PDB file of C-alpha atoms in Angstrom:
ATOM      1  CA  MET A  27      26.268-121.601  95.924  1.00 63.00           C
ATOM      2  CA  SER A  28      25.791-117.907  96.626  1.00 70.00           C
ATOM      3  CA  TYR A  29      22.708-115.869  95.940  1.00 81.00           C
ATOM      4  CA  GLU A  30      22.773-112.306  94.709  1.00 87.00           C
ATOM      5  CA  PRO A  31      20.178-109.815  95.976  1.00 85.00           C
ATOM      6  CA  PRO A  32      17.584-108.792  93.401  1.00 88.00           C
ATOM      7  CA  THR A  33      18.139-105.645  91.383  1.00 90.00           C
ATOM      8  CA  PRO A  34      15.477-102.992  92.024  1.00 90.00           C
ATOM      9  CA  PRO A  35      13.732-101.357  89.080  1.00 88.00           C
ATOM     10  CA  ALA A  36      15.796 -98.466  87.710  1.00 90.00           C
ATOM     11  CA  ASN A  37      12.997 -95.962  88.367  1.00 91.00           C
ATOM     12  CA  PHE A  38      12.645 -96.808  92.095  1.00 88.00           C
ATOM     13  CA  PRO A  39      13.477 -93.878  94.374  1.00 92.00           C
ATOM     14  CA  THR A  40      16.653 -94.476  96.405  1.00 93.00           C
ATOM     15  CA  GLU A  41      14.859 -93.962  99.737  1.00 94.00           C
ATOM     16  CA  ILE A  42      12.405 -96.775  98.931  1.00 92.00           C
ATOM     17  CA  VAL A  43      15.219 -99.140  97.873  1.00 92.00           C
ATOM     18  CA  ASN A  44      17.131 -98.352 101.073  1.00 94.00           C
ATOM     19  CA  MET A  45      14.042 -98.849 103.255  1.00 94.00           C
ATOM     20  CA  LEU A  46      13.310-102.211 101.618  1.00 94.00           C
ATOM     21  CA  ASN A  47      16.943-103.335 101.869  1.00 93.00           C
ATOM     22  CA  GLU A  48      16.883-102.594 105.615  1.00 94.00           C
ATOM     23  CA  SER A  49      13.578-104.437 106.223  1.00 94.00           C
ATOM     24  CA  ILE A  50      13.163-107.875 107.751  1.00 95.00           C
ATOM     25  CA  PRO A  51      11.585-110.645 105.621  1.00 93.00           C
ATOM     26  CA  GLU A  52       8.207-110.414 107.417  1.00 94.00           C
ATOM     27  CA  ARG A  53       7.973-106.672 106.719  1.00 94.00           C
ATOM     28  CA  LEU A  54       8.939-107.266 103.064  1.00 93.00           C
ATOM     29  CA  ARG A  55       6.127-109.827 102.726  1.00 92.00           C
ATOM     30  CA  ASP A  56       3.692-107.309 104.264  1.00 92.00           C
ATOM     31  CA  VAL A  57       4.889-104.657 101.799  1.00 91.00           C
ATOM     32  CA  ALA A  58       4.488-107.114  98.899  1.00 90.00           C
ATOM     33  CA  THR A  59       0.949-108.028 100.004  1.00 90.00           C
ATOM     34  CA  TYR A  60       0.010-104.375 100.405  1.00 90.00           C
ATOM     35  CA  ALA A  61       1.595-103.376  97.096  1.00 89.00           C
ATOM     36  CA  GLU A  62      -0.270-106.138  95.244  1.00 89.00           C
ATOM     37  CA  ALA A  63      -3.590-105.174  96.876  1.00 89.00           C
ATOM     38  CA  LEU A  64      -2.964-101.505  96.104  1.00 89.00           C
ATOM     39  CA  ALA A  65      -2.113-102.302  92.474  1.00 88.00           C
ATOM     40  CA  GLU A  66      -5.345-104.321  92.144  1.00 88.00           C
ATOM     41  CA  TYR A  67      -7.336-101.485  93.733  1.00 89.00           C
ATOM     42  CA  LYS A  68      -5.869 -98.873  91.400  1.00 88.00           C
ATOM     43  CA  ALA A  69      -6.346-101.079  88.332  1.00 87.00           C
ATOM     44  CA  ARG A  70      -9.958-101.681  89.394  1.00 85.00           C
ATOM     45  CA  GLU A  71     -10.489 -97.930  89.844  1.00 84.00           C
ATOM     46  CA  ASP A  72      -9.105 -97.378  86.348  1.00 81.00           C
ATOM     47  CA  ARG A  73     -11.477-100.014  84.948  1.00 79.00           C
ATOM     48  CA  LEU A  74     -14.422 -98.470  86.795  1.00 76.00           C
ATOM     49  CA  GLU A  75     -13.484 -95.037  85.508  1.00 74.00           C
ATOM     50  CA  GLU A  76     -13.213 -96.379  81.953  1.00 71.00           C
ATOM     51  CA  SER A  77     -16.579 -98.081  82.262  1.00 64.00           C
ATOM     52  CA  ASP A  78     -18.087 -94.799  83.517  1.00 59.00           C
ATOM     53  CA  ASP A  79     -16.815 -93.183  80.324  1.00 54.00           C
ATOM     54  CA  GLN A  80     -18.514 -95.759  78.108  1.00 51.00           C
ATOM     55  CA  GLU A  81     -21.983 -94.774  76.992  1.00 44.00           C
ATOM     56  CA  GLU A  82     -23.001 -98.315  76.078  1.00 45.00           C
ATOM     57  CA  VAL A  83     -25.057-100.055  78.771  1.00 46.00           C
ATOM     58  CA  GLU A  84     -23.969-103.635  79.346  1.00 48.00           C
ATOM     59  CA  GLU A  85     -26.386-106.460  80.125  1.00 52.00           C
ATOM     60  CA  ARG A  86     -26.820-107.007  83.873  1.00 52.00           C
ATOM     61  CA  PRO A  87     -25.219-110.279  85.109  1.00 58.00           C
ATOM     62  CA  ASP A  88     -27.692-112.831  86.498  1.00 62.00           C
ATOM     63  CA  ASP A  89     -25.974-113.127  89.890  1.00 62.00           C
ATOM     64  CA  LEU A  90     -25.681-109.374  90.541  1.00 62.00           C
ATOM     65  CA  PRO A  91     -27.676-108.419  93.660  1.00 63.00           C
ATOM     66  CA  ASP A  92     -30.616-106.080  93.054  1.00 66.00           C
ATOM     67  CA  ASP A  93     -29.023-103.265  95.059  1.00 65.00           C
ATOM     68  CA  VAL A  94     -25.688-103.366  93.160  1.00 68.00           C
ATOM     69  CA  PRO A  95     -25.328-101.217  90.024  1.00 66.00           C
ATOM     70  CA  ALA A  96     -24.797-102.979  86.702  1.00 68.00           C
ATOM     71  CA  LYS A  97     -21.234-101.648  86.406  1.00 74.00           C
ATOM     72  CA  ALA A  98     -20.047-103.472  89.550  1.00 79.00           C
ATOM     73  CA  THR A  99     -17.036-105.758  89.262  1.00 80.00           C
ATOM     74  CA  ILE A 100     -16.155-108.784  91.367  1.00 80.00           C
ATOM     75  CA  THR A 101     -12.959-108.828  93.415  1.00 82.00           C
ATOM     76  CA  ILE A 102     -11.332-111.182  95.898  1.00 83.00           C
ATOM     77  CA  LYS A 103     -10.182-109.937  99.302  1.00 84.00           C
ATOM     78  CA  GLU A 104      -8.019-111.958 101.670  1.00 83.00           C
ATOM     79  CA  ILE A 105      -8.878-111.548 105.345  1.00 83.00           C
ATOM     80  CA  ASN A 106      -7.132-113.618 108.028  1.00 83.00           C
ATOM     81  CA  ASP A 107      -5.892-116.127 105.407  1.00 80.00           C
ATOM     82  CA  ASN A 108      -9.451-116.595 104.092  1.00 84.00           C
ATOM     83  CA  ARG A 109     -10.571-115.398 100.653  1.00 86.00           C
ATOM     84  CA  TYR A 110     -13.905-113.718  99.970  1.00 87.00           C
ATOM     85  CA  TYR A 111     -15.718-112.365  96.902  1.00 83.00           C
ATOM     86  CA  TYR A 112     -16.888-108.749  97.011  1.00 84.00           C
ATOM     87  CA  TRP A 113     -18.821-106.649  94.504  1.00 81.00           C
ATOM     88  CA  GLN A 114     -17.111-103.319  93.923  1.00 84.00           C
ATOM     89  CA  ARG A 115     -18.555-100.273  92.222  1.00 80.00           C
ATOM     90  CA  ARG A 116     -17.988 -96.566  92.051  1.00 80.00           C
ATOM     91  CA  GLU A 117     -20.348 -94.201  93.835  1.00 79.00           C
ATOM     92  CA  GLY A 118     -19.245 -90.713  92.906  1.00 79.00           C
ATOM     93  CA  GLU A 119     -15.604 -90.352  93.921  1.00 82.00           C
ATOM     94  CA  LYS A 120     -15.371 -93.446  96.130  1.00 84.00           C
ATOM     95  CA  VAL A 121     -15.301 -97.191  95.482  1.00 82.00           C
ATOM     96  CA  CYS A 122     -17.792 -99.229  97.529  1.00 82.00           C
ATOM     97  CA  SER A 123     -17.650-102.947  98.315  1.00 82.00           C
ATOM     98  CA  GLN A 124     -20.434-105.408  99.083  1.00 80.00           C
ATOM     99  CA  TYR A 125     -19.815-108.932 100.406  1.00 82.00           C
ATOM    100  CA  LYS A 126     -20.806-111.697  97.976  1.00 82.00           C
ATOM    101  CA  GLY A 127     -19.493-114.890  99.633  1.00 83.00           C
ATOM    102  CA  PRO A 128     -16.436-117.022 100.343  1.00 87.00           C
ATOM    103  CA  VAL A 129     -14.160-118.211  97.549  1.00 84.00           C
ATOM    104  CA  SER A 130     -14.453-121.984  97.302  1.00 78.00           C
ATOM    105  CA  PRO A 131     -11.210-123.976  97.633  1.00 69.00           C
ATOM    106  CA  ASP A 132     -11.689-125.178  94.036  1.00 65.00           C
ATOM    107  CA  ASP A 133     -11.422-121.595  92.651  1.00 55.00           C
TER     108      ASP A 133
END
């Protein structure tokens, strides 16, 4: 049984495809982890920007800390193979995070 390498998306730049094809498996896993985290970050920024555009004020969640704005969203960050909840919100042009607590193994 032979395996064929995956086909890259048609819109990928050639230099990225070549760099990935020349990478070792560990580097590819690092790239995948980074790319997924970056995609989540950018999607979260888009959501925060959309929520900034909405004029309607949403009800404040019960578990939102007093010093976190009502438009904060919850995200999960993985640090040293451990997962943690963080509040994230926009303050001007930057996105700020505030530690909430560990993700339980049941989540």
